[in-house]
PDB file of C-alpha atoms in Angstrom:
ATOM      1  CA  MET A 120     -25.161   8.124 -35.048  1.00  0.00           C
ATOM      2  CA  ARG A 121     -27.159  11.073 -35.865  1.00  0.00           C
ATOM      3  CA  ILE A 122     -30.772  11.562 -33.566  1.00  0.00           C
ATOM      4  CA  VAL A 123     -33.273  14.500 -34.205  1.00  0.00           C
ATOM      5  CA  VAL A 124     -34.583  14.559 -30.717  1.00  0.00           C
ATOM      6  CA  GLN A 125     -38.281  16.519 -30.779  1.00  0.00           C
ATOM      7  CA  ARG A 126     -40.139  17.817 -27.760  1.00  0.00           C
ATOM      8  CA  VAL A 127     -43.894  15.931 -27.962  1.00  0.00           C
ATOM      9  CA  SER A 128     -47.144  16.323 -26.117  1.00  0.00           C
ATOM     10  CA  ALA A 129     -48.095  13.028 -28.383  1.00  0.00           C
ATOM     11  CA  ALA A 130     -47.075  10.670 -31.414  1.00  0.00           C
ATOM     12  CA  SER A 131     -47.654   7.777 -32.832  1.00  0.00           C
ATOM     13  CA  VAL A 132     -46.503   5.439 -35.270  1.00  0.00           C
ATOM     14  CA  VAL A 133     -48.937   3.499 -37.201  1.00  0.00           C
ATOM     15  CA  ILE A 134     -47.561   0.481 -40.026  1.00  0.00           C
ATOM     16  CA  ASP A 135     -50.506  -1.164 -42.200  1.00  0.00           C
ATOM     17  CA  GLY A 136     -53.478   1.120 -40.339  1.00  0.00           C
ATOM     18  CA  GLN A 137     -52.319  -0.653 -37.473  1.00  0.00           C
ATOM     19  CA  THR A 138     -51.273   1.693 -34.485  1.00  0.00           C
ATOM     20  CA  VAL A 139     -47.826   0.148 -33.277  1.00  0.00           C
ATOM     21  CA  GLY A 140     -46.442   3.135 -31.324  1.00  0.00           C
ATOM     22  CA  ALA A 141     -47.704   6.042 -29.157  1.00  0.00           C
ATOM     23  CA  ILE A 142     -46.807   7.602 -25.692  1.00  0.00           C
ATOM     24  CA  GLN A 143     -47.951  10.639 -24.768  1.00  0.00           C
ATOM     25  CA  ARG A 144     -45.835  13.691 -23.612  1.00  0.00           C
ATOM     26  CA  GLY A 145     -42.182  13.121 -24.293  1.00  0.00           C
ATOM     27  CA  PHE A 146     -39.519  12.396 -27.142  1.00  0.00           C
ATOM     28  CA  MET A 147     -40.052  11.406 -30.664  1.00  0.00           C
ATOM     29  CA  ILE A 148     -36.621  10.669 -31.745  1.00  0.00           C
ATOM     30  CA  LEU A 149     -35.803   9.538 -35.333  1.00  0.00           C
ATOM     31  CA  VAL A 150     -32.914   7.431 -35.245  1.00  0.00           C
ATOM     32  CA  GLY A 151     -30.094   7.354 -38.066  1.00  0.00           C
ATOM     33  CA  VAL A 152     -26.879   4.472 -37.757  1.00  0.00           C
ATOM     34  CA  GLY A 153     -23.817   5.140 -39.737  1.00  0.00           C
ATOM     35  CA  ALA A 154     -21.613   2.848 -41.083  1.00  0.00           C
ATOM     36  CA  GLU A 155     -18.864   3.797 -38.481  1.00  0.00           C
ATOM     37  CA  ASP A 156     -21.111   3.740 -35.584  1.00  0.00           C
ATOM     38  CA  SER A 157     -20.592   0.947 -32.531  1.00  0.00           C
ATOM     39  CA  GLN A 158     -22.063   0.753 -29.343  1.00  0.00           C
ATOM     40  CA  ALA A 159     -19.730   3.423 -27.744  1.00  0.00           C
ATOM     41  CA  ASN A 160     -22.056   5.807 -30.116  1.00  0.00           C
ATOM     42  CA  VAL A 161     -24.910   4.080 -28.387  1.00  0.00           C
ATOM     43  CA  ASP A 162     -24.156   4.752 -24.522  1.00  0.00           C
ATOM     44  CA  TYR A 163     -23.164   8.528 -25.330  1.00  0.00           C
ATOM     45  CA  LEU A 164     -26.466   9.273 -26.962  1.00  0.00           C
ATOM     46  CA  VAL A 165     -28.608   7.334 -24.463  1.00  0.00           C
ATOM     47  CA  HIS A 166     -26.391   9.067 -21.715  1.00  0.00           C
ATOM     48  CA  LYS A 167     -27.598  12.288 -23.572  1.00  0.00           C
ATOM     49  CA  VAL A 168     -31.187  11.876 -24.478  1.00  0.00           C
ATOM     50  CA  ALA A 169     -31.859  10.628 -20.900  1.00  0.00           C
ATOM     51  CA  LYS A 170     -30.510  14.111 -19.306  1.00  0.00           C
ATOM     52  CA  LEU A 171     -31.673  16.265 -21.872  1.00  0.00           C
ATOM     53  CA  ARG A 172     -32.801  19.044 -20.403  1.00  0.00           C
ATOM     54  CA  VAL A 173     -35.550  21.070 -22.569  1.00  0.00           C
ATOM     55  CA  PHE A 174     -38.977  20.479 -20.550  1.00  0.00           C
ATOM     56  CA  SER A 175     -40.331  23.701 -18.758  1.00  0.00           C
ATOM     57  CA  ASP A 176     -39.936  24.358 -14.981  1.00  0.00           C
ATOM     58  CA  PRO A 177     -42.053  25.945 -12.858  1.00  0.00           C
ATOM     59  CA  ALA A 178     -40.265  29.821 -13.929  1.00  0.00           C
ATOM     60  CA  GLY A 179     -40.961  28.530 -17.255  1.00  0.00           C
ATOM     61  CA  LYS A 180     -36.685  27.795 -17.996  1.00  0.00           C
ATOM     62  CA  MET A 181     -36.195  24.454 -19.854  1.00  0.00           C
ATOM     63  CA  ASN A 182     -34.735  23.197 -17.335  1.00  0.00           C
ATOM     64  CA  LEU A 183     -36.169  19.615 -16.485  1.00  0.00           C
ATOM     65  CA  ASP A 184     -35.692  16.185 -18.012  1.00  0.00           C
ATOM     66  CA  LEU A 185     -37.918  13.398 -18.912  1.00  0.00           C
ATOM     67  CA  ALA A 186     -37.500  11.499 -15.833  1.00  0.00           C
ATOM     68  CA  ALA A 187     -38.705  15.011 -13.578  1.00  0.00           C
ATOM     69  CA  VAL A 188     -42.295  15.403 -16.201  1.00  0.00           C
ATOM     70  CA  ASN A 189     -42.789  11.531 -16.622  1.00  0.00           C
ATOM     71  CA  GLY A 190     -41.696  11.942 -20.467  1.00  0.00           C
ATOM     72  CA  ALA A 191     -41.852   8.684 -22.780  1.00  0.00           C
ATOM     73  CA  VAL A 192     -40.061   8.120 -26.173  1.00  0.00           C
ATOM     74  CA  LEU A 193     -41.182   7.438 -29.145  1.00  0.00           C
ATOM     75  CA  SER A 194     -38.138   6.167 -31.221  1.00  0.00           C
ATOM     76  CA  ILE A 195     -38.449   5.427 -34.782  1.00  0.00           C
ATOM     77  CA  SER A 196     -35.775   4.179 -37.611  1.00  0.00           C
ATOM     78  CA  GLN A 197     -34.334   6.447 -40.026  1.00  0.00           C
ATOM     79  CA  PHE A 198     -31.362   5.409 -42.097  1.00  0.00           C
ATOM     80  CA  THR A 199     -32.198   8.549 -44.648  1.00  0.00           C
ATOM     81  CA  LEU A 200     -30.803  10.793 -41.853  1.00  0.00           C
ATOM     82  CA  TYR A 201     -27.432   9.740 -43.585  1.00  0.00           C
ATOM     83  CA  ALA A 202     -28.928  11.090 -47.051  1.00  0.00           C
ATOM     84  CA  ASP A 203     -25.734  12.366 -49.024  1.00  0.00           C
ATOM     85  CA  THR A 204     -27.399  15.029 -51.253  1.00  0.00           C
ATOM     86  CA  ALA A 205     -23.874  16.909 -52.644  1.00  0.00           C
ATOM     87  CA  HIS A 206     -24.573  15.550 -56.319  1.00  0.00           C
ATOM     88  CA  GLY A 207     -27.539  15.692 -58.104  1.00  0.00           C
ATOM     89  CA  ASN A 208     -30.786  15.189 -57.397  1.00  0.00           C
ATOM     90  CA  ARG A 209     -31.312  11.803 -56.432  1.00  0.00           C
ATOM     91  CA  PRO A 210     -29.409  10.871 -52.758  1.00  0.00           C
ATOM     92  CA  GLY A 211     -27.033   8.666 -51.766  1.00  0.00           C
ATOM     93  CA  PHE A 212     -27.033   6.200 -48.741  1.00  0.00           C
ATOM     94  CA  SER A 213     -23.867   4.756 -48.621  1.00  0.00           C
ATOM     95  CA  ALA A 214     -22.809   5.990 -44.917  1.00  0.00           C
ATOM     96  CA  ALA A 215     -25.893   4.558 -43.866  1.00  0.00           C
ATOM     97  CA  ALA A 216     -25.354   1.330 -42.097  1.00  0.00           C
ATOM     98  CA  PRO A 217     -26.464  -2.175 -43.704  1.00  0.00           C
ATOM     99  CA  PRO A 218     -29.664  -3.305 -42.023  1.00  0.00           C
ATOM    100  CA  ALA A 219     -27.454  -6.024 -39.665  1.00  0.00           C
ATOM    101  CA  LEU A 220     -25.993  -3.405 -38.361  1.00  0.00           C
ATOM    102  CA  GLY A 221     -28.109  -0.444 -38.077  1.00  0.00           C
ATOM    103  CA  GLU A 222     -31.123  -2.441 -36.850  1.00  0.00           C
ATOM    104  CA  GLN A 223     -28.725  -3.684 -34.040  1.00  0.00           C
ATOM    105  CA  LEU A 224     -27.317  -0.508 -32.807  1.00  0.00           C
ATOM    106  CA  TYR A 225     -31.469   1.075 -33.153  1.00  0.00           C
ATOM    107  CA  ASN A 226     -32.393  -1.846 -30.867  1.00  0.00           C
ATOM    108  CA  ALA A 227     -29.560  -0.971 -28.319  1.00  0.00           C
ATOM    109  CA  PHE A 228     -30.343   2.170 -28.381  1.00  0.00           C
ATOM    110  CA  ASN A 229     -33.905   1.402 -27.372  1.00  0.00           C
ATOM    111  CA  THR A 230     -33.067  -0.983 -24.734  1.00  0.00           C
ATOM    112  CA  GLY A 231     -29.890   1.468 -22.955  1.00  0.00           C
ATOM    113  CA  LEU A 232     -33.362   3.997 -22.980  1.00  0.00           C
ATOM    114  CA  ARG A 233     -35.450   1.504 -21.282  1.00  0.00           C
ATOM    115  CA  ASN A 234     -32.842   0.532 -19.352  1.00  0.00           C
ATOM    116  CA  ALA A 235     -32.199   4.199 -17.949  1.00  0.00           C
ATOM    117  CA  GLY A 236     -35.747   3.612 -16.656  1.00  0.00           C
ATOM    118  CA  ILE A 237     -37.462   5.459 -19.652  1.00  0.00           C
ATOM    119  CA  HIS A 238     -40.563   4.272 -21.091  1.00  0.00           C
ATOM    120  CA  VAL A 239     -39.862   3.632 -25.039  1.00  0.00           C
ATOM    121  CA  GLU A 240     -42.605   2.582 -27.793  1.00  0.00           C
ATOM    122  CA  THR A 241     -40.840   2.398 -31.024  1.00  0.00           C
ATOM    123  CA  GLY A 242     -41.869   1.594 -34.672  1.00  0.00           C
ATOM    124  CA  GLU A 243     -40.586  -1.202 -36.774  1.00  0.00           C
ATOM    125  CA  PHE A 244     -37.330  -1.243 -38.396  1.00  0.00           C
ATOM    126  CA  GLY A 245     -37.219  -1.243 -41.775  1.00  0.00           C
ATOM    127  CA  ALA A 246     -40.787  -0.521 -42.789  1.00  0.00           C
ATOM    128  CA  ASP A 247     -43.250   1.906 -44.525  1.00  0.00           C
ATOM    129  CA  MET A 248     -44.500   3.487 -41.477  1.00  0.00           C
ATOM    130  CA  ALA A 249     -46.767   7.203 -40.755  1.00  0.00           C
ATOM    131  CA  VAL A 250     -45.757   9.332 -37.767  1.00  0.00           C
ATOM    132  CA  HIS A 251     -47.858  11.851 -36.078  1.00  0.00           C
ATOM    133  CA  LEU A 252     -46.424  13.862 -33.834  1.00  0.00           C
ATOM    134  CA  ILE A 253     -47.624  17.020 -31.524  1.00  0.00           C
ATOM    135  CA  ASN A 254     -43.989  19.272 -31.785  1.00  0.00           C
ATOM    136  CA  ASP A 255     -44.053  20.902 -28.582  1.00  0.00           C
ATOM    137  CA  GLY A 256     -42.809  24.299 -28.598  1.00  0.00           C
ATOM    138  CA  PRO A 257     -41.464  23.583 -30.912  1.00  0.00           C
ATOM    139  CA  VAL A 258     -38.020  22.517 -29.388  1.00  0.00           C
ATOM    140  CA  THR A 259     -36.269  20.124 -31.932  1.00  0.00           C
ATOM    141  CA  ILE A 260     -32.131  19.327 -31.350  1.00  0.00           C
ATOM    142  CA  ILE A 261     -29.937  16.834 -33.166  1.00  0.00           C
ATOM    143  CA  TYR A 262     -27.207  15.105 -32.419  1.00  0.00           C
ATOM    144  CA  ASP A 263     -24.559  13.582 -34.998  1.00  0.00           C
ATOM    145  CA  THR A 264     -22.118  11.524 -32.934  1.00  0.00           C
ATOM    146  CA  GLU A 265     -19.568  11.862 -35.497  1.00  0.00           C
ATOM    147  CA  LYS A 266     -19.601  15.980 -35.447  1.00  0.00           C
ATOM    148  CA  GLU A 267     -19.709  15.715 -31.431  1.00  0.00           C
ATOM    149  CA  GLY A 268     -16.214  13.545 -31.748  1.00  0.00           C
ATOM    150  CA  ARG A 269     -17.862  10.512 -30.266  1.00  0.00           C
TER     151      ARG A 269
END
């Protein structure tokens, strides 16, 4: 799995002119699922996100996690994180999970975060979405379970 975590002061997702998810302080996460991914990848990333310490403590050091700042997550499915751009100008997506697996593991990721006590808002799997965010910092962290040996 590949996720892009952006620390935000606000984020929202709009589908067909309707806001379907919105948060204030927290993380906007783009979630890509690969064809070889499993629940083990989900569990690893849930733990990493829940414990990620990138919010400032009183001394100004990035030392606090989501729980410490009462933060939330806006989770957006993003199969294009698996784009293969090595050949030509049109990306290929054969490494991305088929839709059924992608949706299953995306939902499992969101459920895992909720079970960890995190408030999670989402877009809609497979929908055409407009995502709005105010990147705070900016702070952007990328996790790739394949590169991390998970």
